[in-house]
Short mmCIF file of C-alpha atoms in Angstrom, two decimals:
data_model
loop_
_atom_site.label_atom_id
_atom_site.label_comp_id
_atom_site.label_asym_id
_atom_site.label_seq_id
_atom_site.Cartn_x
_atom_site.Cartn_y
_atom_site.Cartn_z
CA MET W 12 21.50 30.34 -61.74
CA ARG W 13 22.96 27.24 -58.58
CA LYS W 14 23.07 27.81 -55.56
CA SER W 15 26.72 27.23 -54.07
CA ALA W 16 27.18 24.22 -52.03
CA GLY W 17 27.45 26.72 -48.79
CA ARG W 18 24.56 28.28 -49.47
CA ILE W 19 22.42 25.14 -49.76
CA PHE W 20 24.54 24.21 -46.04
CA ALA W 21 23.82 27.81 -44.47
CA ILE W 22 20.11 27.30 -45.32
CA GLY W 23 19.84 23.82 -44.33
CA LEU W 24 21.45 24.96 -40.57
CA LEU W 25 19.08 27.92 -40.54
CA LYS W 26 16.25 25.71 -41.41
CA SER W 27 17.71 23.05 -38.31
CA LEU W 28 18.25 25.72 -35.84
CA LEU W 29 14.36 27.33 -36.10
CA PHE W 30 13.08 24.04 -36.16
CA PHE W 31 14.76 23.36 -32.88
CA VAL W 32 14.49 26.61 -31.02
CA LEU W 33 10.36 26.17 -32.11
CA PHE W 34 10.51 22.43 -30.77
CA THR W 35 12.46 24.20 -27.43
CA LEU W 36 9.35 26.85 -26.98
CA ILE W 37 7.10 24.73 -27.65
CA SER W 38 7.97 21.49 -24.98
CA VAL W 39 9.01 24.61 -22.64
CA SER W 40 6.02 25.56 -22.98
CA SER W 41 3.69 22.79 -22.43
CA TYR W 42 5.64 21.95 -19.55
CA LYS W 43 4.75 25.32 -17.84
CA LEU W 44 1.24 24.33 -18.55
CA PHE W 45 1.31 20.89 -17.37
CA MET W 46 3.03 22.51 -14.25
CA HIS W 47 0.59 25.36 -13.63
CA PHE W 48 -2.21 23.06 -14.36
CA TYR W 49 -1.54 20.74 -11.52
CA GLY W 50 -0.37 23.87 -9.40
CA ILE W 51 3.20 22.21 -8.75
CA GLU W 52 6.20 23.98 -8.56
CA ASP W 53 9.82 23.42 -9.74
CA ASN W 54 11.05 22.79 -6.32
CA ASP W 55 8.59 20.28 -6.41
CA VAL W 56 10.08 18.34 -9.03
CA ILE W 57 13.35 18.27 -8.19
CA ALA W 58 12.59 17.27 -4.96
CA ALA W 59 10.97 13.96 -6.28
CA ILE W 60 13.75 13.23 -8.34
CA PRO W 61 16.49 10.98 -6.08
CA SER W 62 20.09 12.33 -6.56
CA ASP W 63 21.07 8.70 -7.71
CA ASN W 64 20.07 5.48 -9.03
CA LYS W 65 19.54 4.11 -5.47
CA HIS W 66 15.84 3.38 -4.82
CA ALA W 67 14.20 6.27 -2.31
CA ILE W 68 12.60 5.22 0.73
CA ILE W 69 9.43 6.00 0.09
CA ALA W 70 7.85 4.35 3.68
CA GLU W 71 9.67 3.59 6.50
CA PRO W 72 9.73 1.03 8.58
CA GLN W 73 9.29 1.37 12.16
CA ILE W 74 9.32 -1.12 15.45
CA ASP W 75 6.02 0.09 17.15
CA VAL W 76 4.55 -0.82 20.86
CA VAL W 77 1.60 -0.99 19.06
CA SER W 78 2.15 -1.62 15.40
CA LYS W 79 0.08 -1.25 12.49
CA HIS W 80 0.95 -4.08 10.11
CA LEU W 81 -0.37 -3.66 6.31
CA ILE W 82 -1.25 -6.96 4.80
CA TYR W 83 -1.11 -7.10 0.30
CA CYS W 84 -2.28 -10.21 -1.22
CA VAL W 85 -0.56 -9.81 -4.50
CA ASP W 86 -1.02 -12.16 -7.80
CA GLU W 87 1.78 -14.07 -8.02
CA GLU W 88 2.12 -13.05 -12.20
CA THR W 89 0.90 -9.45 -12.12
CA GLY W 90 1.19 -8.27 -8.84
CA ASP W 91 -2.36 -6.83 -8.80
CA ILE W 92 -3.61 -6.53 -5.88
CA MET W 93 -5.97 -8.98 -4.31
CA LYS W 94 -6.85 -8.62 -1.12
CA LEU W 95 -5.45 -6.14 1.38
CA VAL W 96 -5.88 -6.04 5.63
CA LEU W 97 -4.04 -4.55 8.30
CA GLU W 98 -2.69 -6.29 11.14
CA ILE W 99 -2.68 -3.47 14.30
CA PHE W 100 -0.75 -5.71 17.23
CA ASP W 101 -0.54 -4.35 20.66
CA CYS W 102 2.31 -5.95 22.18
CA GLU W 103 1.45 -4.31 26.03
CA ARG W 104 -1.75 -5.46 26.20
CA LEU W 105 -1.64 -8.14 24.23
CA MET W 106 -4.64 -7.53 21.83
CA LEU W 107 -4.28 -8.30 17.96
CA ASN W 108 -7.09 -7.12 15.32
CA TYR W 109 -7.33 -8.09 11.81
CA ILE W 110 -9.04 -5.64 10.04
CA THR W 111 -10.35 -6.23 6.44
CA ILE W 112 -9.93 -3.33 3.68
CA PRO W 113 -11.87 -3.94 0.93
CA VAL W 114 -9.60 -3.37 -2.11
CA LYS W 115 -12.57 -2.24 -4.62
CA THR W 116 -12.55 1.11 -1.63
CA GLN W 117 -12.87 4.03 -3.48
CA ILE W 118 -10.34 6.21 -2.42
CA THR W 119 -9.87 10.52 -3.11
CA LEU W 120 -6.44 11.54 -3.13
CA SER W 121 -5.38 14.60 -1.59
CA ASP W 122 -4.00 17.74 -3.57
CA SER W 123 -1.15 16.92 -1.93
CA LEU W 124 -0.44 13.55 -2.40
CA HIS W 125 -1.88 13.82 -5.79
CA LYS W 126 0.58 16.28 -7.17
CA GLU W 127 3.05 14.36 -6.01
CA LEU W 128 1.84 11.11 -8.02
CA VAL W 129 0.96 13.21 -11.15
CA LEU W 130 5.12 13.41 -11.10
CA ILE W 131 5.29 9.81 -11.59
CA LYS W 132 2.50 8.62 -13.42
CA PRO W 133 0.54 12.04 -15.30
CA SER W 134 -2.69 10.55 -15.59
CA ILE W 135 -3.37 8.78 -12.12
CA PRO W 136 -7.13 10.55 -11.41
CA GLY W 137 -7.76 12.30 -8.04
CA PHE W 138 -10.32 9.60 -7.88
CA LEU W 139 -10.01 5.76 -7.78
CA LYS W 140 -10.34 2.40 -5.98
CA LEU W 141 -7.81 0.62 -4.02
CA SER W 142 -6.89 -2.34 -6.28
CA ALA W 143 -6.73 0.40 -9.29
CA ILE W 144 -3.19 1.81 -7.85
CA THR W 145 -1.00 -0.80 -9.44
CA GLY W 146 -1.98 0.32 -13.13
CA TYR W 147 -0.78 3.68 -12.34
CA MET W 148 2.84 2.92 -9.66
CA PRO W 149 5.60 1.16 -10.97
CA LYS W 150 6.02 -2.05 -9.69
CA GLU W 151 9.54 -1.14 -7.43
CA THR W 152 7.36 1.26 -5.42
CA VAL W 153 3.58 0.58 -5.91
CA TYR W 154 2.97 -1.20 -2.27
CA GLU W 155 4.98 1.74 -0.58
CA TYR W 156 3.01 4.53 -2.16
CA GLY W 157 -0.07 2.26 -0.89
CA VAL W 158 0.80 2.23 2.39
CA ARG W 159 0.68 6.31 1.55
CA ILE W 160 -2.58 6.16 0.31
CA ILE W 161 -3.76 3.84 3.05
CA GLU W 162 -2.03 6.28 5.54
CA GLU W 163 -4.26 9.26 4.55
CA LEU W 164 -6.95 6.86 3.98
CA LEU W 165 -6.86 6.22 7.90
CA ASP W 166 -5.26 8.76 9.51
CA ILE W 167 -2.63 6.49 11.02
CA ASN W 168 1.46 5.84 10.79
CA ILE W 169 1.83 2.38 9.04
CA SER W 170 4.35 0.49 10.95
CA TYR W 171 5.72 -1.44 7.95
CA TYR W 172 4.28 -3.73 5.24
CA SER W 173 4.82 -6.88 3.83
CA VAL W 174 3.65 -8.12 0.43
CA VAL W 175 2.32 -11.63 -0.05
CA PRO W 176 1.66 -14.23 -2.74
CA GLN W 177 -1.58 -15.18 -2.78
CA SER W 178 -0.57 -19.25 -2.94
CA ILE W 179 1.25 -18.12 0.83
CA TYR W 180 -1.40 -15.91 1.40
CA ASP W 181 -4.49 -18.24 1.66
CA THR W 182 -2.23 -20.92 3.52
CA VAL W 183 -2.69 -18.33 6.48
CA PHE W 184 -6.20 -16.08 5.66
CA GLU W 185 -9.11 -17.35 4.11
CA THR W 186 -12.53 -15.05 3.45
CA GLU W 187 -15.58 -15.75 5.89
CA ALA W 188 -18.33 -16.90 4.25
CA ILE W 189 -21.20 -14.01 4.60
CA ASN W 190 -24.21 -15.52 6.81
CA GLN W 191 -26.60 -14.65 9.43
CA LYS W 192 -23.43 -15.56 12.25
CA SER W 193 -21.21 -13.22 10.63
CA LYS W 194 -23.74 -10.37 9.56
CA SER W 195 -24.36 -10.09 13.33
CA ARG W 196 -20.97 -9.09 13.85
CA GLN W 197 -20.81 -6.28 11.54
CA SER W 198 -23.75 -3.67 11.33
CA ALA W 199 -26.72 -3.59 9.30
CA ASP W 200 -24.91 -2.15 5.87
CA ASN W 201 -21.97 -3.13 5.64
CA THR W 202 -21.93 -7.86 5.10
CA TYR W 203 -18.32 -7.54 3.19
CA PRO W 204 -16.83 -10.25 3.71
CA ARG W 205 -13.71 -10.18 6.24
CA GLU W 206 -10.32 -12.34 5.63
CA VAL W 207 -9.71 -14.91 9.12
CA PHE W 208 -7.29 -17.55 9.66
CA SER W 209 -7.82 -20.63 7.44
CA ASP W 210 -8.41 -23.70 9.63
CA GLY W 211 -4.85 -25.28 8.07
CA PHE W 212 -3.13 -22.05 9.94
CA LEU W 213 -5.51 -22.88 13.33
CA LYS W 214 -4.21 -26.35 13.19
CA ASN W 215 -0.49 -24.96 12.56
CA LEU W 216 -0.51 -22.51 15.24
CA HIS W 217 -1.33 -25.17 17.43
CA THR W 218 1.82 -26.94 16.55
CA ILE W 219 4.00 -23.95 17.77
CA ASN W 220 4.95 -23.82 21.03
CA THR W 221 8.14 -22.66 21.68
CA GLU W 222 10.32 -20.01 20.70
CA THR W 223 11.94 -21.99 18.71
CA GLN W 224 9.16 -23.21 16.90
CA LEU W 225 7.75 -19.62 15.72
CA TYR W 226 11.56 -18.46 14.79
CA ASN W 227 11.68 -21.06 12.43
CA TYR W 228 8.20 -20.64 11.04
CA ILE W 229 8.91 -16.98 10.56
CA GLU W 230 12.69 -17.52 9.07
CA GLU W 231 10.92 -19.86 6.70
CA LEU W 232 7.49 -17.66 5.59
CA TYR W 233 10.25 -14.67 5.51
CA THR W 234 11.90 -16.58 2.08
CA LYS W 235 8.46 -16.62 0.59
CA ILE W 236 6.80 -12.89 1.26
CA ASN W 237 8.63 -9.48 0.37
CA SER W 238 8.71 -7.17 3.71
CA ASN W 239 10.46 -3.54 4.25
CA LEU W 240 10.82 -4.84 7.62
CA THR W 241 13.27 -7.44 8.20
CA PHE W 242 13.32 -10.50 9.89
CA GLU W 243 16.12 -9.31 12.36
CA GLU W 244 13.35 -6.67 13.17
CA LYS W 245 10.50 -8.55 12.95
CA LEU W 246 11.98 -10.65 15.82
CA ASN W 247 11.53 -8.24 18.31
CA TYR W 248 7.89 -9.17 17.76
CA MET W 249 8.53 -13.00 18.63
CA GLU W 250 7.98 -12.55 22.61
CA SER W 251 4.68 -10.87 22.53
CA TYR W 252 3.22 -13.08 19.83
CA MET W 253 4.20 -15.95 21.92
CA ASN W 254 2.28 -14.73 24.81
CA ILE W 255 -0.83 -13.47 23.25
CA PRO W 256 -3.65 -15.37 24.42
CA GLY W 257 -6.22 -16.80 21.55
CA ARG W 258 -9.01 -14.48 23.23
CA ASN W 259 -7.52 -11.73 21.68
CA ILE W 260 -6.99 -11.72 18.04
CA ARG W 261 -10.08 -10.52 16.36
CA PHE W 262 -11.44 -10.14 13.01
CA GLU W 263 -13.21 -7.48 11.63
CA VAL W 264 -13.79 -5.41 8.50
CA ILE W 265 -13.32 -1.61 8.54
CA ALA W 266 -16.06 1.01 9.06
CA GLY W 267 -18.19 1.21 5.26
CA THR W 268 -20.93 0.45 3.59
CA ASP W 269 -20.95 -2.11 0.27
CA SER W 270 -21.93 -1.58 -2.98
CA ASN W 271 -21.91 -2.69 -6.25
CA SER W 272 -19.86 0.57 -7.42
CA GLY W 273 -17.52 0.28 -4.61
CA TYR W 274 -17.07 -0.22 -1.17
CA ILE W 275 -17.34 3.42 0.87
CA ILE W 276 -15.46 3.89 3.93
CA ASP W 277 -17.05 5.98 7.08
CA LYS W 278 -15.07 8.08 8.26
CA THR W 279 -15.95 9.16 11.19
CA SER W 280 -16.96 5.28 12.76
CA VAL W 281 -13.19 4.00 11.14
CA ASP W 282 -11.71 7.25 13.79
CA LEU W 283 -13.93 5.43 16.60
CA GLN W 284 -12.82 1.43 15.39
CA LEU W 285 -9.31 2.25 14.96
CA LYS W 286 -9.39 4.15 18.18
CA THR W 287 -10.37 1.03 20.19
CA TYR W 288 -7.57 -0.78 18.17
CA LEU W 289 -4.91 1.52 18.97
CA GLY W 290 -5.86 1.77 22.42
CA GLU W 291 -5.75 5.94 22.36
#
């Protein structure tokens, strides 16, 4: 006997409902297993999802007496981090320090930060190199999360950051060649090349003698870079920049040891190094 059309429809509908229920149970179970494995609470997921389509601020800029400015040198096509420099500017003591942070620095994420980043990219490992973060974070927020990672790595609060295309970066900085003179300025086990002002930039600096000239230079520079500190906010540092003596500008490499596998930061030495720069 032929089955009636109504019966065939009912059987098909029942099968579809059973499949949907089974699919939902598998999805929920997978979600629960994932959350349990990474130790993430449901509330953490809700907090991590913005309430609207606007980009949530991850790294809030600050104007500090001792500013910590993270400078990214990036590939103009891929956005990959090519070089990383931390500028520490003590506006009271008029001390300006540029600290090279090797992009091959090995980092171990804390459990809390790893849990947060897993919500964005589940495949992100807890142990990686700084240069690798662009492969895991969204382009819109990768540099902000980079700030979070550096803050945790160095145990400091970054005031603001700038993303500088390499063609622009190369007009300001150059990598100092390793030689006996440069080695003598670093510890015996740290011969990683540091970033210093380029000859062209030094010549340009000598032509800036007034606040108007510095204003124009910063204004032009801001048309070529991206920063979470606005041009108007940057001008708060202009007077201090004008008054800083050349002898108070120093270039160093973050304390650590270089090897073929990566750069290993020496936490104890870094703490002492940064205390000196921060005037603590």
